[in-house]
């Protein structure tokens, strides 16, 4: 094992870790705002990737119809709960219709990377807030366990639909740009640079969003104290929907970023999501910079263990969180908490 | 349901499989349901009742199944020897895994166990000893009196008889001293710890118990299936068991059986009906199942069991029993509690600043002061719930500082809480009996085997006595959280009295009480004083405090403002200005 | 691939078929348990579609197929087998798609004296022959047959060192065992033995480890599109040696995902995949072409996969045995099931899409070297090697 191998492994680990970091961030966000452990996060990665790959090959992705169906369901759910009909109609009926129209028009034309990525994002992202409205809003007061199981139910549905829409085999898309950067022995593919750059940009964006915008501050307020936020006029349902939308967008974007680099399957997302979780737990499910660092560490650990003992890679990666957790819990002596 | 339901249930286990006309495949389904239910009972104890979410239960099923499979194939041992081996292996594994993961709370634990489950799956799949991915096949069937249990009917009897025994054992466990400790973990752990419950040990016990049930299920699984490999022990399987528990009702043992039945039957029926409705291409089972699950969660977040079998409150019969031994009370007037220059800082904020005072036996001392003066923080420092930044707390001259809450309880310090902390799912008298936790010894095994009845009778007689003393005897069998808030405070006092305390700390006991209830409370406290109990109370009701206490300690902004008799304090100019002046 | 709507028209057909089947005499019922979801879905789905092509009537008897999904889970596979036998009263079982699930089903088949035709790779399903396995048949080529073909090709091309990478599951494990046997026989050194998971996003670590051993050739043992990832990574690292794959990759999705990076790959496959390139004298050609034509007519051009043909072969085997078995008893009876078993065991020179089978009491696969050809990938298509 020479320095070149070390360098390549570190680079590979960091690129994967960047994806885990994005997922970890959105998991932390959703949990903080809604107390939902967002298990279906992985499906958004797979949907984003496979929708983009379908557009890339010039065909209409099946997920488009799911968007319309979810929009209609979300509209019905919103109307039943006496939401503002006009606004609901715009967000859950008109929006999918517009996206569908654009996709049907543009997809056969093979409009290029930027348009495809934008379309894939527009198809996949709104599903998340629709799912929040249909599935989680009625459970806002339920325990974390019930919310977790509801998330598992959504995961089952989305994974099953993923198989129907995208089939059991994987897909890959052409790279955003066909260039690579040479640094001595190390060759960085252009796509890896895209991943690192966009991840960094997205993190900076999130930092700005939470630090300096009213909406971002409102989300943070909800995360700190749900009741308090409601008392000062921040609607829990609204902030939940926004958190889900952000998570959906981040998931879909992660998928779009990785699909030119590796093959993505309808069920790829779960394990990627689980590693994002691992990073989020290591970071303590509350710290954004911590989650990013932990995610990069998980990626690098994974990369090295696949070199050293590939059959036991998952064993190593998933066992590694235990000493970390132990250290954390020893450091913070928790008193008996009264949350369930 | 009568107490004797297990007998007809066992008889049914033996007879039902032989009913003429029972479709053969139902036997298969019932076998799987039974095995799942045994495991899910463990999930109910661990997750629904103990509040710990574990996604590693299928891994423990795997430990049990592999243990028996390895012994009976590699070493040719009798499958019956596999059972103790399965239990031992799984219990040890749970002990080790629990020691590492149970320090985690809530969702951390759920995700930590998910990681463990992933890790163990790939470990099973990559070790030659376990036959790698293909697993171990050719496991011999169980033999009973020379009869080979390959027939689904005989095996059904065995599985369901085990399930009945497991339910009986679990109900016994939950209705024991240790069981109340486990039940207090969800929502009442802090209070339980203040009454001497070793909460980490209770967590560990629940974890090991659930793992043992999973191992029993795994043993049954291995000899039913007669082959094992990693797939049934992966994360997905663990998730499915959790679904069963939540769908059925994670708070009740019956919910485990209901959940196992529902999930198995729904999946089976979907398999029959969906191809007829949607065609033979593609597969929609998991999609429809997920939708059903979501719909059920939205209509019944606590599971279906409470909706189907609602609201039967069992009346606990209190048998006359020999009174529990009492503590030797100190001589009236002798020093009990000494607080010396106690301080607590939270970052830059000084909540308690160099407070010193003492409470003697047979004395009621009031701790008063405006909101935020540091009274409740002082309580927490004295009872070991929080650690002081500096200073000392002494009980009979021995330092309590740094001792855990349960050690302090052991020495005879009992308390009530400003925000009532009663265990939500438990009846009033069961909550009160937690106060007597340290006055019993029975362990988990004694509880499971019902060897603890004599001791339990004594504990509950004591609880009933204290409940009568505070005037709530009529409410004994109601759910504690159904009482009015004022009454819940009084229940907390009864619980504290069950500890047989030398020092009683009461945090706003009179809040929410009606006038005559206050009078009764005051009378009770006077009687306790006469018995030699030292009482320290925080209270905002000035009439109540002034009439009852021997001395008052006045706090403001974390510091002691004054100390003395009610009359002296009332005349103290500093107190008048800072506190009473504002009030009058 | 993408955007397939719910196939409602098939629902109608199925309902009609179910209604029709209840009329008249007891039909012959064939129970199928395959993995149409989960990690082995790329095997199970083409199998499910191939089952729809099987004959609905044999020797004047209606034949009914009941297809259940086991998701690759052994518990479910066993439950399915019991359900099919106890509830649907099937006369024979087909399945499952994976080796562990097939192994677990053997006990049920033997206990209920119902013949079973496995669609999985490992020879362990039918060897060593014993009283239980007497009920079990297997239509895919045994993995040792395929491994031998690779070994022969490697020896002929002077390959001395090989790096192995396989799925971290039963398929990869099975191949690791077989290839170690072959390598020892041919004097080939295995310089790396690596594993990767189907959904792994990166295999860079494994590939670096393999390259460190400077192998003459690489053998990748995976099924479907995931097997392309190590090859793409090797390509990125400018690996110049020969890359061998297994017959698990043989579908067009692999070519689609692999693109130009998988050109020149060498692999053994069932002859079905390159049926059009077979000489007309080969008896397999006509049969395989018929399957391909029917499958692609129903599912679109280029949709055929070798895994699907195994299910078709299982149907062919049963259809050949049914007329003989009917003499032993009526469908639904133990006599008929025993007859089916015996008739399958007695098959001699049965032509199937993947080969010509001659069964015996000790060989329940019956394929010979005609059941495999070596192919390469050239110009984005499978090309038969001489």
CSV table of C-alpha atoms in Angstrom, one decimal, chain A residues 43 47 66 69-70 73 150 152-166 266, chain B residues 243 266-267 270-271 274 278 281-295, chain C residues 4 6 36-37 69:
chain,number,residue,atom,x,y,z
A,43,UNK,CA,-35.5,6.6,-2.2
A,47,UNK,CA,-35.6,8.5,-7.8
A,66,UNK,CA,-46.1,9.3,-9.4
A,69,UNK,CA,-50.7,11.0,-8.3
A,70,UNK,CA,-49.0,12.3,-5.1
A,73,UNK,CA,-53.6,12.9,-3.1
A,150,UNK,CA,-44.6,5.7,9.3
A,152,UNK,CA,-40.6,2.9,7.1
A,153,UNK,CA,-44.1,2.5,5.6
A,154,UNK,CA,-43.4,5.3,3.1
A,155,UNK,CA,-40.0,3.7,2.4
A,156,UNK,CA,-41.8,0.4,1.5
A,157,UNK,CA,-44.2,2.1,-0.8
A,158,UNK,CA,-41.5,4.2,-2.6
A,159,UNK,CA,-39.1,1.3,-3.0
A,160,UNK,CA,-41.9,-0.9,-4.4
A,161,UNK,CA,-42.9,1.8,-6.8
A,162,UNK,CA,-39.3,2.4,-7.7
A,163,UNK,CA,-39.1,-1.3,-8.9
A,164,UNK,CA,-42.2,-0.8,-10.9
A,165,UNK,CA,-41.0,2.4,-12.6
A,166,UNK,CA,-37.4,1.8,-13.1
A,266,UNK,CA,-34.1,1.4,-7.5
B,243,UNK,CA,-44.1,-3.1,12.3
B,266,UNK,CA,-52.3,-9.3,5.4
B,267,UNK,CA,-49.1,-10.2,3.5
B,270,UNK,CA,-52.1,-9.6,-0.6
B,271,UNK,CA,-50.2,-12.4,-2.2
B,274,UNK,CA,-53.1,-8.5,-5.8
B,278,UNK,CA,-53.3,-6.0,-10.9
B,281,UNK,CA,-46.4,-8.8,-13.9
B,282,UNK,CA,-44.7,-6.6,-11.5
B,283,UNK,CA,-45.1,-6.9,-7.8
B,284,UNK,CA,-47.3,-4.5,-5.7
B,285,UNK,CA,-47.4,-6.3,-2.3
B,286,UNK,CA,-44.9,-4.1,-0.5
B,287,UNK,CA,-46.5,-1.0,-1.9
B,288,UNK,CA,-50.0,-1.9,-0.8
B,289,UNK,CA,-48.7,-3.2,2.5
B,290,UNK,CA,-47.0,0.2,3.1
B,291,UNK,CA,-50.2,2.1,2.3
B,292,UNK,CA,-52.2,-0.1,4.7
B,293,UNK,CA,-49.7,0.4,7.4
B,294,UNK,CA,-49.7,4.2,6.9
B,295,UNK,CA,-53.5,4.3,7.0
C,4,UNK,CA,-44.1,1.0,-17.8
C,6,UNK,CA,-49.6,-0.9,-14.6
C,36,UNK,CA,-39.6,-10.6,-8.2
C,37,UNK,CA,-38.7,-8.1,-5.6
C,69,UNK,CA,-42.8,-13.7,-4.9
